[in-house]
Coordinates of C-alpha atoms and ligand atoms in Angstrom, one line a residue:
X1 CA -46.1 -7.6 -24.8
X2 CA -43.2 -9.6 -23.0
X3 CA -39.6 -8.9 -23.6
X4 CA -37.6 -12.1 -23.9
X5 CA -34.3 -13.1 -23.9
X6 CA -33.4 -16.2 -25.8
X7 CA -34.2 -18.3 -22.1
X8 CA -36.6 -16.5 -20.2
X9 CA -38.8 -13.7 -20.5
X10 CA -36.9 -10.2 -18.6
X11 CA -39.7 -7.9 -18.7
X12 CA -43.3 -6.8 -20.2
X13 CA -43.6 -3.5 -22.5
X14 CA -46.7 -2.0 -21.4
X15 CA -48.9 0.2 -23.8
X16 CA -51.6 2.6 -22.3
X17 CA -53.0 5.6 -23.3
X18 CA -55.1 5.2 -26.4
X19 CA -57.6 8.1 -26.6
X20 CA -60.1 6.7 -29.0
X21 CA -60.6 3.4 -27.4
X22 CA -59.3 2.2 -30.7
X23 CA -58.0 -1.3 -30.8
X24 CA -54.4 -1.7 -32.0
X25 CA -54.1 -3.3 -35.8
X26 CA -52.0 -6.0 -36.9
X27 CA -49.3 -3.5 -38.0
X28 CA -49.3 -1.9 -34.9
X29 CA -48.5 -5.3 -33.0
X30 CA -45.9 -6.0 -35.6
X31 CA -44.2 -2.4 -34.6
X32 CA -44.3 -3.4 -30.9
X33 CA -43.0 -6.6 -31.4
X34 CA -39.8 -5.1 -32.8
X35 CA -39.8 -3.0 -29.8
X36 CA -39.9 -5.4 -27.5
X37 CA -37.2 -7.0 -29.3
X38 CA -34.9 -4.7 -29.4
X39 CA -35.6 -3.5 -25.8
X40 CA -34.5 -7.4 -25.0
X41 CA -30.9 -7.1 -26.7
X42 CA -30.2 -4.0 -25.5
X43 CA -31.4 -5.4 -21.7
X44 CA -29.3 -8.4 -22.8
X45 CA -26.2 -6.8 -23.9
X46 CA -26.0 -5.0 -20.5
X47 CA -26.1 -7.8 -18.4
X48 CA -24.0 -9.3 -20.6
X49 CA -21.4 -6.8 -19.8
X50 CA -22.5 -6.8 -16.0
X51 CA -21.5 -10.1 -15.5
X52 CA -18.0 -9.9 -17.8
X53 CA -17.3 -6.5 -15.5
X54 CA -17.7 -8.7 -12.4
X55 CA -15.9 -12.1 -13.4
X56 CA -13.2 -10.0 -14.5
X57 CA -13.0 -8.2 -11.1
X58 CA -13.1 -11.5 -9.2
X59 CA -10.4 -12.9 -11.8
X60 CA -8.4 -9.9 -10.5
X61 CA -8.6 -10.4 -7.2
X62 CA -8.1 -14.1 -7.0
X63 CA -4.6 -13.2 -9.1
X64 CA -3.9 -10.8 -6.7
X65 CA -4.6 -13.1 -3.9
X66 CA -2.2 -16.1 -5.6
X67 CA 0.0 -13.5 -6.4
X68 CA 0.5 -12.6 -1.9
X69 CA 0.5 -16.0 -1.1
X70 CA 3.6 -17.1 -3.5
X71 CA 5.3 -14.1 -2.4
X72 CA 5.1 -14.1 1.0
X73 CA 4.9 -18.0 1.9
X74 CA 8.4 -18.3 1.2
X75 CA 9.2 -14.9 3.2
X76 CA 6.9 -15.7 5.9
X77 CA 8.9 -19.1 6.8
X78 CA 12.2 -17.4 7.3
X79 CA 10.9 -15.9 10.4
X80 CA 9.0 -18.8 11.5
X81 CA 12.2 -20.9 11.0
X82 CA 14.4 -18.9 13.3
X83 CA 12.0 -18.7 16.1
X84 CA 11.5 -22.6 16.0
X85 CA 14.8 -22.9 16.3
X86 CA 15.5 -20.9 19.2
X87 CA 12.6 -21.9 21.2
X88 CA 13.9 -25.7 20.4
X89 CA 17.4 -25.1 21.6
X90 CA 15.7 -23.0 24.6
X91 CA 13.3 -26.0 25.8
X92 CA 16.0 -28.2 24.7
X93 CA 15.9 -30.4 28.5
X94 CA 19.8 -31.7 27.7
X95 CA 21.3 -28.5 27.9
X96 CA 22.3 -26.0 30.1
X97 CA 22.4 -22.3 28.1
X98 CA 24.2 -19.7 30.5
X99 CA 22.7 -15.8 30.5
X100 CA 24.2 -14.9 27.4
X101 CA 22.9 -17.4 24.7
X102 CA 19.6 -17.9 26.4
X103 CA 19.6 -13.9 25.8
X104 CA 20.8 -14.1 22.3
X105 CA 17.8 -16.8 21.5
X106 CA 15.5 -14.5 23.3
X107 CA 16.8 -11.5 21.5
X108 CA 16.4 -13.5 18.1
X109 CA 12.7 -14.5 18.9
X110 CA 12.0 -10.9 20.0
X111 CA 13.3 -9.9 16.4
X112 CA 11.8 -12.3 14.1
X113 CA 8.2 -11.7 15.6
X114 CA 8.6 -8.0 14.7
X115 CA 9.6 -9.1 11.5
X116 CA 6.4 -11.1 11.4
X117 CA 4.2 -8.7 12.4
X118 CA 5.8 -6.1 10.0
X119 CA 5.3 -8.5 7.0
X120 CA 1.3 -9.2 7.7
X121 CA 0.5 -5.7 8.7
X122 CA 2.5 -4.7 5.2
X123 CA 0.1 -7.9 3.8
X124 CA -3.0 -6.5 5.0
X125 CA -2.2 -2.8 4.2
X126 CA -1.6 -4.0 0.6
X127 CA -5.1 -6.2 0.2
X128 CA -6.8 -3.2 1.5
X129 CA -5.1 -0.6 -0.7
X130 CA -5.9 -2.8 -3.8
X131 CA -9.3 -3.5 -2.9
X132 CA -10.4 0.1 -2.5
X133 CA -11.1 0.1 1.2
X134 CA -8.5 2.8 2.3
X135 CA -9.8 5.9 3.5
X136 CA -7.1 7.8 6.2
X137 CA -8.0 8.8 9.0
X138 CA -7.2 12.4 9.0
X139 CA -6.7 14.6 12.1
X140 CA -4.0 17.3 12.7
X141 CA -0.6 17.0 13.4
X142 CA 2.9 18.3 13.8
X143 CA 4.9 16.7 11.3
X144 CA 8.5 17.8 13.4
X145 CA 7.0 15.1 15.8
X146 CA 6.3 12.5 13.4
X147 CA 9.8 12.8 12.1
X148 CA 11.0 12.7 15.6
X149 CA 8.8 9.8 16.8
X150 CA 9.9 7.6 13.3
X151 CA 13.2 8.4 13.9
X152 CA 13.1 6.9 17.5
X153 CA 11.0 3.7 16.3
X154 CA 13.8 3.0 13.7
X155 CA 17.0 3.6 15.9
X156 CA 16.4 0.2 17.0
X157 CA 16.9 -0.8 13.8
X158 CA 19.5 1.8 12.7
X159 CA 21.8 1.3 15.6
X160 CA 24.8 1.3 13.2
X161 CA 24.0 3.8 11.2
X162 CA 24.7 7.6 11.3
X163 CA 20.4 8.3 11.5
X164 CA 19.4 12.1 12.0
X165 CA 16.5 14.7 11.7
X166 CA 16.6 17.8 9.4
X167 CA 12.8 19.8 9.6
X168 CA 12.6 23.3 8.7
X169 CA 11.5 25.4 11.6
X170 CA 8.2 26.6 12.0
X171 CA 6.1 23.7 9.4
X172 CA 2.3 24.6 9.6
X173 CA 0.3 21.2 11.2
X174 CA -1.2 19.2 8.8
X175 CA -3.9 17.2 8.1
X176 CA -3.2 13.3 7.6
X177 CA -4.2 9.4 9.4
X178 CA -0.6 9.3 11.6
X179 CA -0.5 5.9 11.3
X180 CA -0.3 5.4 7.8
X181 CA 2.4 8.5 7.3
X182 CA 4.5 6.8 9.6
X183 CA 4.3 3.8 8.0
X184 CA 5.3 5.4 4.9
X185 CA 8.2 7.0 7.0
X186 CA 9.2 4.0 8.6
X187 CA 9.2 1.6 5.3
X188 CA 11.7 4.3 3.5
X189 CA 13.6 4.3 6.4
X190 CA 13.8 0.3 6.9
X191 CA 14.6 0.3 2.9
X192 CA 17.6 2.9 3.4
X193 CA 18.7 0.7 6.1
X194 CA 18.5 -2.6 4.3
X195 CA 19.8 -1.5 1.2
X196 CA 23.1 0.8 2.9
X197 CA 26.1 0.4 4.7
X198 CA 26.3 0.4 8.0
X199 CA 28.6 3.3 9.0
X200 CA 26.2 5.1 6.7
X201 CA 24.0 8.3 6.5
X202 CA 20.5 8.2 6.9
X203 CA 18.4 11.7 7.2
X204 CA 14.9 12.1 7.7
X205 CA 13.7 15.3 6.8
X206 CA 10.4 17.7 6.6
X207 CA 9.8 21.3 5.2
X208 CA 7.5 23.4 3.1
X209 CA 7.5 23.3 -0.7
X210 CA 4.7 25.4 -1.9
X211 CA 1.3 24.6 -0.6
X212 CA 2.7 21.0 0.9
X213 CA 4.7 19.5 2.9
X214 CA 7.7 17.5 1.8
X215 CA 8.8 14.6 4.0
X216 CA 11.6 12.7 2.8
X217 CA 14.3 9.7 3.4
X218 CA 17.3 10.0 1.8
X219 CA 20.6 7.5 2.3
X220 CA 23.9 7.4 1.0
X221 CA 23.9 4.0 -0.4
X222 CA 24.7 1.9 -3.6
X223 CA 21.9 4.0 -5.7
X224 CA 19.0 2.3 -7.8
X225 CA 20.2 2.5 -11.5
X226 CA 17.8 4.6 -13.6
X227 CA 16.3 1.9 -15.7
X228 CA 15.0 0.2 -12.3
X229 CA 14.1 3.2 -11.2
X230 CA 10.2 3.6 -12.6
X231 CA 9.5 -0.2 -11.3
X232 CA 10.1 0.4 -7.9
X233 CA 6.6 1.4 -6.8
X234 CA 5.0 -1.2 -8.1
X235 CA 4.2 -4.3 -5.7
X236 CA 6.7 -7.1 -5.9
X237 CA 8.8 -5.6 -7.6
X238 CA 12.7 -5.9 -6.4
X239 CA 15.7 -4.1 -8.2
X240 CA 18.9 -6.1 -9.1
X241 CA 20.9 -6.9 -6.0
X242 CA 17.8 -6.6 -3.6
X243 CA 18.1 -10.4 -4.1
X244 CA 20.6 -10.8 -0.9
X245 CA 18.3 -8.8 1.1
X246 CA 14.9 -10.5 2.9
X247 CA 12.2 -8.3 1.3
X248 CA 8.5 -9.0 -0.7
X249 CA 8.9 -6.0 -2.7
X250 CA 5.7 -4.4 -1.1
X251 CA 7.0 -1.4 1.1
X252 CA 7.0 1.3 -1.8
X253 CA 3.4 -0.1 -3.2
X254 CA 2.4 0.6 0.0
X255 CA 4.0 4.0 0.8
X256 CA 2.5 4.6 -2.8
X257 CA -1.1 4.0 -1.9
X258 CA -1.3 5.9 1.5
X259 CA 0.5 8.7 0.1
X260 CA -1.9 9.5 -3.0
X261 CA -5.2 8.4 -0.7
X262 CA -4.1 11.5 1.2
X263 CA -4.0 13.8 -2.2
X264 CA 0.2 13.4 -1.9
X265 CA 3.0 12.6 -4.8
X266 CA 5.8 10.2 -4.3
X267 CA 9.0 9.6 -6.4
X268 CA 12.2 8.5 -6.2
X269 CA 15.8 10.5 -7.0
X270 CA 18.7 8.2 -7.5
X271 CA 22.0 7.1 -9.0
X272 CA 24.0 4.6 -9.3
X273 CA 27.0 4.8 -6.3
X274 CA 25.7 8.0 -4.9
X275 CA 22.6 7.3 -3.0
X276 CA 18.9 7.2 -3.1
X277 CA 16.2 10.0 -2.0
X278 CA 12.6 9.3 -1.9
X279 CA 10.3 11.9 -1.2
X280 CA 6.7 12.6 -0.5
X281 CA 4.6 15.6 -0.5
X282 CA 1.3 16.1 2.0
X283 CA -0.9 18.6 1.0
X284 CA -1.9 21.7 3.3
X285 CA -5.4 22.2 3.6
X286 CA -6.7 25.6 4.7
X287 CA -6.5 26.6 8.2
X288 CA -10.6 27.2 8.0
X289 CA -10.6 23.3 7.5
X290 CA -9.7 22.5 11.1
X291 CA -13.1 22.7 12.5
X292 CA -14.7 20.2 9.9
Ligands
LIG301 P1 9.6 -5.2 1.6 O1 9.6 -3.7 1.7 O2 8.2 -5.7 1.1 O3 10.1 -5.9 2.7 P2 11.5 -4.6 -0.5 O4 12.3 -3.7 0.4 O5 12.3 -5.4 -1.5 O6 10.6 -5.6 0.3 P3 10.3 -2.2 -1.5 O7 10.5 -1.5 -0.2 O8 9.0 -2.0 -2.2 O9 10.5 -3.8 -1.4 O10 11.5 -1.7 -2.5 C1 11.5 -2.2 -3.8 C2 12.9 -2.3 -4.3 O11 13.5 -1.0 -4.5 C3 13.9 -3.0 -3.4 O12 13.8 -4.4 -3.6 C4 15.2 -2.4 -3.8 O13 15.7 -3.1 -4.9 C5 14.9 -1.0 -4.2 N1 15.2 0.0 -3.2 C6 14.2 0.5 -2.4 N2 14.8 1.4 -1.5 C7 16.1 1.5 -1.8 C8 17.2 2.2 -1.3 N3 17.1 3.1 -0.4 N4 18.4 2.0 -1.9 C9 18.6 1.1 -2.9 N5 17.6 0.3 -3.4 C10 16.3 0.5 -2.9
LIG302 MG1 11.1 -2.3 1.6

């Protein structure tokens, strides 16, 4: 007995096992025939929904896509345009530079490729996050180090600000992908530099808060008023004010994502004039888990 959709036929309904060798009466067939029928619309109506669930999916991800490439075209030329520029006036055959500017166009172009790279590796984090494919890499570490080796990468950014350490003594190791926690690290730090003084505190700081660890960033700045406040995590999303500041809005979405892939919280404490505090736990596994 075939099972057809409206189009084309999507299966045969198979009957076997008639003991008497009886032949099957005209009721019989009628009975199978409204088998049949309904096994097609319930066939139908599944791959009805199959193919909804995946156009909306590929919807999804081509907005997402769009959604990158408006924000960061406009953020990705800033860069660009400042590195032109210095290698133009550098190659520029009519003028002589002395040391110091051909240093300071050097020093720009050293700065503005970071700033590149920092922007597509945040891009590519963000695409993978959203897409699912983020698993850490997890193997164990000292988180006193980590908060030691962020600090150093950011000084170069944080030359004038007041940047130190606070880790409680004696943390357990922990199991986490190093790379992405000190990403996480170094965007909350970048943020509390951007968004601060300079003249400014800036602490970086670890300890133990029941069965986790708690790393945090906390600066001294103008504060994120509470009604911003529940926004910030989300992708593209930019507080009042951040508007003066080159940023895509990206580096909390992305702290977000490798935090809870490793089983961690994040939030945010702030207010207005008095500085901001974000904070991230990592969870302790048991000491028995270090041979797996
Ligand atoms: P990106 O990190 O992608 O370069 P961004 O810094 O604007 O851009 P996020 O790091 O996600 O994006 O931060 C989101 C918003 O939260 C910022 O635009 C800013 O308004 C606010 N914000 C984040 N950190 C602080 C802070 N320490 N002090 C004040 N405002 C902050
Ligand atoms: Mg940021």
């Amino acid at each position: 007995m075939p099972i057809a959709s409206a189009d084309r036929a999507i299966g045969v309904l198979e009957v076997t096992g008639n003991r008497d060798g009886v032949r099957l009466g005209a009721d019989d067939e009628q009975v199978l025939v409204s088998f049949a029928n309904q096994a097609a619309l319930a066939l139908e109506r599944v791959r009805l929904a199959e193919d909804a669930a995946r156009a909306a999916a590929l919807a999804q991800s081509d907005e997402l896509k769009s959604a990158l490439l408006a924000a960061v075209s406009h953020e990705l030329r800033t860069p660009l345009a400042a590195i032109k520029a210095s290698v133009t006036s550098l190659i520029d055959p009519t003028v002589e530079w002395d040391d110091a500017a051909q240093s300071e166009f050097l020093q720009a172009i050293n700065e503005e490729t970071d700033r590149l790279t920092r922007m597509l590796s945040n891009l590519l984090d963000l695409s993978r996050i959203e897409g699912g494919a983020l698993k850490p890499e997890k193997e164990w570490y000292d988180v006193a180090e980590l908060v030691v080796d962020v600090a150093h990468r950011l000084a170069s950014l944080a030359v004038r600000y007041r940047l130190t350490t606070e880790v409680e003594p004696d943390l357990p190791v922990v199991h986490f992908d190093y790379v992405q926690i000190a990403q996480v690290m170094m965007n909350l730090g970048e943020n509390a530099v951007k968004y601060t003084l300079p003249g400014t505190e800036i602490v970086l700081s670890a300890r133990r808060v029941h069965n986790s660890v708690e790393l945090a960033v906390r600066d001294r700045g103008p504060g994120i008023p509470a009604s911003r406040l529940p926004h910030i995590f989300n992708r593209f999303y930019r507080a009042d004010g951040a508007g003066r500041v080159a940023g895509t809005g990206i580096g909390l979405a992305i702290c977000k994502g490798f935090v809870e892939a490793h089983g961690g919280r994040i939030h945010a404490e702030s207010r207005e004039g008095s500085g901001t505090t974000i904070r991230f736990s990592l969870p302790i596994e048991h000491e028995v888990d270090r041979s797996s």
